[in-house]
Coordinates of C-alpha atoms in Angstrom, one line a residue:
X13 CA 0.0 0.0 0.0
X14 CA 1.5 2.9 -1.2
X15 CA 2.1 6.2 1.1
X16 CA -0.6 8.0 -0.4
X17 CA -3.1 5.1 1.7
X18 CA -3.1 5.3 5.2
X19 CA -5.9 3.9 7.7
X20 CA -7.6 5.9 10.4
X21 CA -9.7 4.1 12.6
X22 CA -11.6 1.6 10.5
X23 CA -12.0 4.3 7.5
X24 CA -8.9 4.3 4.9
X25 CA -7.7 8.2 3.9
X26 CA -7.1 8.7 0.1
X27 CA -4.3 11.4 -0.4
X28 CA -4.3 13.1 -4.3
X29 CA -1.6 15.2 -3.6
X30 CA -0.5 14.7 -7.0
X31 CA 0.0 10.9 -5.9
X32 CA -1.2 8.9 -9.3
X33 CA -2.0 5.7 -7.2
X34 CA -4.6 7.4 -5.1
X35 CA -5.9 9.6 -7.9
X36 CA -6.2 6.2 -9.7
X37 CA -7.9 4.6 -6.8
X38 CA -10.3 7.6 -6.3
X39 CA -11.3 7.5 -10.0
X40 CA -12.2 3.7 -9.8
X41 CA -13.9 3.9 -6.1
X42 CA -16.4 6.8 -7.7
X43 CA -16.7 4.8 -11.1
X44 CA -17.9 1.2 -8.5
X45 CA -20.3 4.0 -6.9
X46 CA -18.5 4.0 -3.8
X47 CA -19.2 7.3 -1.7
X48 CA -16.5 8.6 -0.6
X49 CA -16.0 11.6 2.1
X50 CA -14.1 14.4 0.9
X51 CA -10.7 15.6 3.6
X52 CA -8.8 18.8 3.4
X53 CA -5.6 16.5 1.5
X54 CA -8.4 13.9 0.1
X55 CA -10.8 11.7 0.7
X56 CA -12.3 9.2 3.5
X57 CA -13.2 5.8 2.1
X58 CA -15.5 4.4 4.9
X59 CA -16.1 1.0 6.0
X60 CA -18.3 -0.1 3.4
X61 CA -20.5 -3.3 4.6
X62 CA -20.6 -5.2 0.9
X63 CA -17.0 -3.9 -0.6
X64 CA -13.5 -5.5 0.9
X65 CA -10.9 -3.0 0.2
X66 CA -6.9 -2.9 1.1
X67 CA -8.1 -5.8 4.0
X68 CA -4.9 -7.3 4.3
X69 CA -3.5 -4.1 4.8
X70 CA -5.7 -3.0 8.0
X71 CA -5.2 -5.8 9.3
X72 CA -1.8 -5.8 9.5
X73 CA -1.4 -2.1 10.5
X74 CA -3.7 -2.3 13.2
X75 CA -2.8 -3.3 17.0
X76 CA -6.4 -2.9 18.1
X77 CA -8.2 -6.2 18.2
X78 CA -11.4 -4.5 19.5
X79 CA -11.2 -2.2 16.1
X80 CA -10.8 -5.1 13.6
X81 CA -13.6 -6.9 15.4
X82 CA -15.7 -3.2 15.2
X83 CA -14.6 -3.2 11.2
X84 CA -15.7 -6.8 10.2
X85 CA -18.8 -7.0 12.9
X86 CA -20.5 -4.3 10.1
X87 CA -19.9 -6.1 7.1
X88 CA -22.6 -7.6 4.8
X89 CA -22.0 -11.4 4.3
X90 CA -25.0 -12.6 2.6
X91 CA -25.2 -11.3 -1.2
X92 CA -23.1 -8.6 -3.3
X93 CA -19.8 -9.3 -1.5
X94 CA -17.1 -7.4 -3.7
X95 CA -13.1 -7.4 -3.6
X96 CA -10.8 -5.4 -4.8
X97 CA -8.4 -6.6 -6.6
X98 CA -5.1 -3.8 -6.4
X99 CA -2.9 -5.6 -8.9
X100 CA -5.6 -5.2 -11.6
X101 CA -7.5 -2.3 -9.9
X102 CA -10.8 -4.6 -10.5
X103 CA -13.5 -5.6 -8.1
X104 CA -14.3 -9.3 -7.6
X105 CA -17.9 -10.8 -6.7
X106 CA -17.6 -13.4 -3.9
X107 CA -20.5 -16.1 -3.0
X108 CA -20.1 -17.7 -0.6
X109 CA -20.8 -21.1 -1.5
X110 CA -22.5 -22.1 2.7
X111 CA -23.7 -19.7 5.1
X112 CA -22.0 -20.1 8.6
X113 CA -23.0 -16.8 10.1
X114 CA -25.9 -18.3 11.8
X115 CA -24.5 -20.5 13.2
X116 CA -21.6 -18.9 13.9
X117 CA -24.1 -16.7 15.9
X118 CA -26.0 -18.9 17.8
X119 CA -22.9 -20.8 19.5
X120 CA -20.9 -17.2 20.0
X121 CA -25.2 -16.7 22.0
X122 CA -24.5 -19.9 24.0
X123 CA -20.3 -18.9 25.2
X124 CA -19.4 -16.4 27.6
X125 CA -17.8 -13.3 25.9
X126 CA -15.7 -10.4 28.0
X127 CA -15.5 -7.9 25.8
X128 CA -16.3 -4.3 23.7
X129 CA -18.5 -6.9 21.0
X130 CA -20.3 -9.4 22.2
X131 CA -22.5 -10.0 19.6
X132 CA -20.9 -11.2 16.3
X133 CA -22.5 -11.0 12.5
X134 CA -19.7 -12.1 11.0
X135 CA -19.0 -15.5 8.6
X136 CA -15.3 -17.4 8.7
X137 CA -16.3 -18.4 5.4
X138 CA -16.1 -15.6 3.7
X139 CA -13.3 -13.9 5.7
X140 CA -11.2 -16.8 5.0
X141 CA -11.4 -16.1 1.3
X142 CA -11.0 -12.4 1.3
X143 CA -8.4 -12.1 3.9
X144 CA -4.7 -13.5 2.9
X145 CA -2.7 -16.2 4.5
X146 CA -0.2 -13.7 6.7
X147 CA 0.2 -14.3 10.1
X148 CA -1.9 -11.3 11.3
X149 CA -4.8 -12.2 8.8
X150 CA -4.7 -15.6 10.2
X151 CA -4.5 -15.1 13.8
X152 CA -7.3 -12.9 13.4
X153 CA -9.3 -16.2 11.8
X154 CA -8.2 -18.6 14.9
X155 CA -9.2 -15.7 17.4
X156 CA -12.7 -15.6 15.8
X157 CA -12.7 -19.1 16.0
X158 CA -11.6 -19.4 19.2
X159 CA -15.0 -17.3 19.8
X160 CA -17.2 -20.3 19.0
X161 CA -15.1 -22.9 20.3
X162 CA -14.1 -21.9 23.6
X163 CA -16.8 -21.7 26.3
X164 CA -15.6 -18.4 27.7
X165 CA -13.2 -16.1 26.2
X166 CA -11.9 -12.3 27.1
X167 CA -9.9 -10.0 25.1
X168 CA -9.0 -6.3 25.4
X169 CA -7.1 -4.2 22.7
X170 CA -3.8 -6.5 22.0
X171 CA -4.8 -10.0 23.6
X172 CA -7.7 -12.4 24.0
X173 CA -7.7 -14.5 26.5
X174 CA -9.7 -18.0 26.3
X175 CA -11.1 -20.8 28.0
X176 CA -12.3 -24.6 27.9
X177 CA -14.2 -26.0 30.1
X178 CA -15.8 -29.2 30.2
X179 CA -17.3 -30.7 33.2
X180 CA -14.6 -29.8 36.2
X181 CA -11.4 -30.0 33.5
X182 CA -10.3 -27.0 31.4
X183 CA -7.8 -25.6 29.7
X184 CA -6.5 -22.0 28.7
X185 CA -5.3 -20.2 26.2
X186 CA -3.6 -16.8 25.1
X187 CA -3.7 -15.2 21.7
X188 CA -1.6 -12.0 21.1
X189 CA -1.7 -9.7 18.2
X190 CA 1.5 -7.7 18.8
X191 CA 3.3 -11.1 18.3
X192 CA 1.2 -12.9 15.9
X193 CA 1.9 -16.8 15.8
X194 CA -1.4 -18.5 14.2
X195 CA -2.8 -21.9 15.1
X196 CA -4.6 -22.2 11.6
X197 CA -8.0 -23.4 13.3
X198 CA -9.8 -23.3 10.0
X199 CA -9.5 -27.0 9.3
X200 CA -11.6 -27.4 12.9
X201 CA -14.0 -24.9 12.1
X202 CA -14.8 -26.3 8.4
X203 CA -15.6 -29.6 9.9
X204 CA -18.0 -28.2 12.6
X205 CA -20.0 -25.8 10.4
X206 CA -19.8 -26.8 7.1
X207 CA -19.5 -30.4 7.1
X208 CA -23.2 -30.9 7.9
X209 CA -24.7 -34.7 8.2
X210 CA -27.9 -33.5 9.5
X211 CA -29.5 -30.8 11.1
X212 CA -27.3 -29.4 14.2
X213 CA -25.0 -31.5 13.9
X214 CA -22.4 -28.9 14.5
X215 CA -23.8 -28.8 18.6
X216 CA -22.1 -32.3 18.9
X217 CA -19.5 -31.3 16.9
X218 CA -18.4 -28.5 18.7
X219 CA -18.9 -30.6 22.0
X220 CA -16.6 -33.4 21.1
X221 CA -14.1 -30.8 19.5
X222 CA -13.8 -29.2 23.6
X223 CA -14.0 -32.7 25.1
X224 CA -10.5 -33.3 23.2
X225 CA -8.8 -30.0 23.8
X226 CA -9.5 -30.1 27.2
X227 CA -8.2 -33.9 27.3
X228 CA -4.9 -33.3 25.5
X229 CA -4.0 -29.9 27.1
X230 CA -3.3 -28.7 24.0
X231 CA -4.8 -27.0 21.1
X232 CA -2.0 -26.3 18.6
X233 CA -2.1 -29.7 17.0
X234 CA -5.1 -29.4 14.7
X235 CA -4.8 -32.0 12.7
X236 CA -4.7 -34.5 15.5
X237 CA -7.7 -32.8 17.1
X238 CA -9.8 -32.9 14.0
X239 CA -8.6 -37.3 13.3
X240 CA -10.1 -37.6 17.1
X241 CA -12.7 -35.7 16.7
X242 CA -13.8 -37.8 13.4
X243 CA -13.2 -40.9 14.8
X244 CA -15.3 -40.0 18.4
X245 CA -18.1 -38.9 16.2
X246 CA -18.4 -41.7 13.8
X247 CA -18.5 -43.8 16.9
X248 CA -21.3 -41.6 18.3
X249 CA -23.5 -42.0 15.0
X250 CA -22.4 -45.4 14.7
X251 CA -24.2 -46.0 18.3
X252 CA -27.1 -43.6 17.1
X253 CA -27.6 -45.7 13.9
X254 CA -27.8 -48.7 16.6
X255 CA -30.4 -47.2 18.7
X256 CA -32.2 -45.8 15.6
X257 CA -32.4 -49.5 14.5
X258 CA -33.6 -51.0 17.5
X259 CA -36.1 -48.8 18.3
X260 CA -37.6 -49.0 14.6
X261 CA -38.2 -52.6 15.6
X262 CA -39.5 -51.6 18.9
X263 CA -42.0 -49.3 17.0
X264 CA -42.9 -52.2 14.4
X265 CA -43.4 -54.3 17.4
X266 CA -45.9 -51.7 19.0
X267 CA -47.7 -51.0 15.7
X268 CA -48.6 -54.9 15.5
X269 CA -49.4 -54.6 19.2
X270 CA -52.2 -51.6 18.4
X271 CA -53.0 -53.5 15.0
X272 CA -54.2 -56.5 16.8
X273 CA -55.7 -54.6 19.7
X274 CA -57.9 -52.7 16.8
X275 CA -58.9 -55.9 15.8
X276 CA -59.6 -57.4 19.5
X277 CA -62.2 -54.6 19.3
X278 CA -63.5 -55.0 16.0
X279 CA -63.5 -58.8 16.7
X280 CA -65.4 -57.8 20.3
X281 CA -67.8 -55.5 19.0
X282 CA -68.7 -58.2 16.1
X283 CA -69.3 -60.8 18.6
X284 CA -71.5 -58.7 20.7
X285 CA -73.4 -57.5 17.8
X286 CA -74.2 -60.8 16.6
X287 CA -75.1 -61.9 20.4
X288 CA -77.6 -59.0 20.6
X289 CA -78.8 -60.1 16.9
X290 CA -79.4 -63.4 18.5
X291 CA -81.4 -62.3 21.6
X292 CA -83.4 -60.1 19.3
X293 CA -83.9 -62.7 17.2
X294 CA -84.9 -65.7 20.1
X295 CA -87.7 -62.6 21.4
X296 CA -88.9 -62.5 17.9
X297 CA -89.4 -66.1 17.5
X298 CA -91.3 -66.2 21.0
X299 CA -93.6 -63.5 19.3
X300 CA -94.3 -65.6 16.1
X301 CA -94.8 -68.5 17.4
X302 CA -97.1 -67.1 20.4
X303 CA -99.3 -64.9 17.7
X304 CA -102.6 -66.3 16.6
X305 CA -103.6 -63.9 14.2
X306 CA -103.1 -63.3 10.5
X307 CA -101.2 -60.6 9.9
X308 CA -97.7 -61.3 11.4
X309 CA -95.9 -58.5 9.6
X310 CA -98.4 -55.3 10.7
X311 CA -98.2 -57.2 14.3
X312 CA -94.8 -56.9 14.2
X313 CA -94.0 -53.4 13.0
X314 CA -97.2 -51.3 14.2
X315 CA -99.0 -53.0 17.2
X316 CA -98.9 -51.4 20.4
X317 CA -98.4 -52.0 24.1
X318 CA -96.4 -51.1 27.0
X319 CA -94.5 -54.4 27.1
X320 CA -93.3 -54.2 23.4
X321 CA -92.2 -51.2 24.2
X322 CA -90.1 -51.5 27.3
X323 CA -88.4 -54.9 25.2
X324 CA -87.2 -52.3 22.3
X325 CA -85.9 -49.9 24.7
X326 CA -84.0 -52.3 26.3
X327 CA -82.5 -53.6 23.2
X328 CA -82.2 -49.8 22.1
X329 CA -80.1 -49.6 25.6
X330 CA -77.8 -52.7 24.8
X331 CA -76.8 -51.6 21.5
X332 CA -75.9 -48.5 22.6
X333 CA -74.5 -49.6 25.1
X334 CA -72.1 -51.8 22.9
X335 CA -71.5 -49.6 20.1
X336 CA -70.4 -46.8 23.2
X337 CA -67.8 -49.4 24.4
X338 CA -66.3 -50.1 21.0
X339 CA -66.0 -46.1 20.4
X340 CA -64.4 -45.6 23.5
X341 CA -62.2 -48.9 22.6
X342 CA -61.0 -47.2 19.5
X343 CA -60.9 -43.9 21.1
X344 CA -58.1 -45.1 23.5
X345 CA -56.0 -46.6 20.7
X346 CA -56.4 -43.3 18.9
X347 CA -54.2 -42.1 22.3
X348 CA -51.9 -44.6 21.9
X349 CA -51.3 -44.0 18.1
X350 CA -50.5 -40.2 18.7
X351 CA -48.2 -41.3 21.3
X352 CA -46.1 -43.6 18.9
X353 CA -46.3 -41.2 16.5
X354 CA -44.7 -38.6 18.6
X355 CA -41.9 -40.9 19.2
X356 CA -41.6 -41.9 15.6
X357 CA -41.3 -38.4 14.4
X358 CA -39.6 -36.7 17.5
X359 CA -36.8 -40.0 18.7
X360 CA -35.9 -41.9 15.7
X361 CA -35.9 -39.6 12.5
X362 CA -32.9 -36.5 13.0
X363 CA -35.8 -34.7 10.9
X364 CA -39.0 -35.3 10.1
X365 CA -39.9 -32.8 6.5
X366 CA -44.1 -33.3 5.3
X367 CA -43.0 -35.6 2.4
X368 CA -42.0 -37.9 5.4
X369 CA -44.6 -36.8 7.7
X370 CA -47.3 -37.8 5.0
X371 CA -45.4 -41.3 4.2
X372 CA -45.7 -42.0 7.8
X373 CA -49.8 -41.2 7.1
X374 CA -49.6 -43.4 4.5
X375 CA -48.1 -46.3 5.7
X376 CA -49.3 -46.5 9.3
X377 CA -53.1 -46.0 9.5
X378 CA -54.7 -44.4 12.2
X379 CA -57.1 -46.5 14.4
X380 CA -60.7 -45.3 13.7
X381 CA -64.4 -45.8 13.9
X382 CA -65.4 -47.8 10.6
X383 CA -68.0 -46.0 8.4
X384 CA -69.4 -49.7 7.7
X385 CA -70.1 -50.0 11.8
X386 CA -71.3 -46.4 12.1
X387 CA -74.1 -47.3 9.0
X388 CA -75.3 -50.4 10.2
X389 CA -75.5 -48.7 13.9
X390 CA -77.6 -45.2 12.9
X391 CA -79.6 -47.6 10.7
X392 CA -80.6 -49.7 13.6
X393 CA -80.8 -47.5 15.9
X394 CA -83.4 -45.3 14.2
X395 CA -85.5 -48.2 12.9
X396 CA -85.6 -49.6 16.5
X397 CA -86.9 -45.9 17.9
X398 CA -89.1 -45.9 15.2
X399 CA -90.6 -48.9 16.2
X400 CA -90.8 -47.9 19.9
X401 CA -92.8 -44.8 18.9
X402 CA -95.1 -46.9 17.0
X403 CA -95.3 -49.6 20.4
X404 CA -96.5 -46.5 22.9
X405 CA -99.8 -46.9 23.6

């Protein structure tokens, strides 16, 4: 950067003091639409949150970590990410290819931060492309890191101090800026945020990543961190994919038990049905064979008398009585479906989308009143109150 560029603050200050580089720079700043504020020798390029300009530069000028954090804390991550190119005094457009900033967010929520910033908008993904690979660029990646992994950090102007803690072990860390010597965490980071099995799977991730550090005591060998941390977690999913298994069987096994309970009732209700068919049928006979008269299908459906009457409405009373117990009967495995069905969606699957939701519709059938059953019931039921009317005197 040449002597006509020099930083103040998180703003960069143009001179054109018949300087041809920041005349140059000037003209193709206003050409990109940039706004530039206009200084007594110049003008003030502010921190602009969608262009990276001269990065490498601030960072390794500045010896205030609080500012750099300030600088890239109001940047735009998300779409129209430009940077400038000074060799061929271009602009570049970056896309980053997977978001981390949420993420990124919600663990920095979770962690214990001492600090000016404690909330942080800000995605290593696209700071590890735009910055370079000097030591002050790339301490300034591990301290950001550092953010998420550690459960508690602390910094000040020049140093952040961090911490992890696991249970009653920790370990401790120090990062200086003044004497920049880089750990290169990326390699931890890309696994944990970007190498995504399943929906938060970065929480256990980031768990087993702490459980290690604060097991070795150390945190500068990264590559042996990141082969443990592999190997852990395929042993944890391995188990998962175990318990997964076995309690898909344990849900087949309690699907047959609520199939053949369903049918226990249906069977019940049937058997019930056909025994109040038969007592209907044995009072029936006792009529017809006790009638003398000549007309045995008026007698039956339109004479009157107190007695007839009082026999409907008990068999009225029975059948309702028996179709109430079988609704109540499917009623309770209704409860007991829901239940599995919470389990099946909520315990076994990682994630449960409506393609997946409606499968499970498809495949297991909810326990219900039949519409054949309900029929044949109303049917009865009204032709027997029908009949009672007709039987009061």
């Amino acid at each position: 950067m040449s002597k006509s560029l020099s930083w103040k603050g998180t703003s960069l200050k143009i001179n054109n003091n018949d300087d041809d580089e920041g005349n140059r720079l000037i003209s193709i700043l206003k050409k990109e639409g940039i706004d530039l504020r206009e200084d007594s020798n110049g003008f003030i390029l502010e921190n602009k949150s969608n262009y990276f300009i001269f990065e490498k530069e601030f960072i390794n000028q500045s010896k205030n970590l609080s500012q750099i954090i300030t600088k890239y804390s109001q940047k735009e991550y998300q779409n129209n990410i430009k940077i400038y190119l000074p060799n061929n005094e271009t602009f570049r457009t970056f896309q980053a290819q997977v978001h981390d900033e949420n993420k990124y967010e919600k663990i920095i929520e979770n962690n214990i931060i001492d600090g000016d910033i404690r909330d942080f908008n800000i995605s290593i993904n696209v700071l590890v492309e735009v910055l370079d690979d000097s030591n002050e660029s790339r301490l300034f990646l591990d301290i950001l890191i550092l953010f998420a992994l550690a459960t508690k950090s602390s910094y000040n102007a020049e140093a952040l101090r961090a911490e992890f803690r696991v249970e009653d072990s920790n370990y401790k860390i120090e990062m200086n800026i003044i004497n920049p010597k880089p750990i290169h965490l990326y390699p931890l980071y890309n696994w944990i945020i970007n190498d995504e099995e399943y929906e938060d799977s970065y929480n256990v991730k980031l768990h087993i990543v702490r459980q290690i550090i604060v097991t070795k005591k150390d945190i500068n060998d990264v590559e042996g961190i990141l082969e443990d941390s592999k190997l852990a977690y395929k042993r944890i999913i391995s188990k998962k994919t175990n318990d997964y298994f076995e309690q898909l069987n344990q849900l087949k096994d309690d699907f047959l038990i609520l199939s053949n309970n369903e049918n226990n009732a249906l069977r019940t209700l049937n058997l019930t049905f056909f025994a109040w068919i038969g007592y209907l049928g044995i009072e029936l006979f006792n009529i017809i064979s006790k009638y003398t008269g000549d007309d045995i299908i008026s007698y039956l459906l339109c004479s009157k008398g107190a007695k007839k009457g009082i026999v409907i409405l008990m068999f009225i009373i029975a059948l309702v009585f028996i179709f109430v117990s079988y609704v109540i009967e499917i009623k309770s495995l209704e409860k007991t479906y829901d239940v599995i069905k919470n389990i099946y969606k909520d315990k076994i699957l990682f994630e449960v989308d409506s393609d997946e939701e409606n499968k499970f519709e498809k495949t297991i059938k909810k326990p219900e009143v039949g519409r054949l059953q309900k029929f044949i019931f109303t049917a009865i039921i009204i032709t027997l109150f029908a009949r009672l009317i007709l039987a009061l005197p």
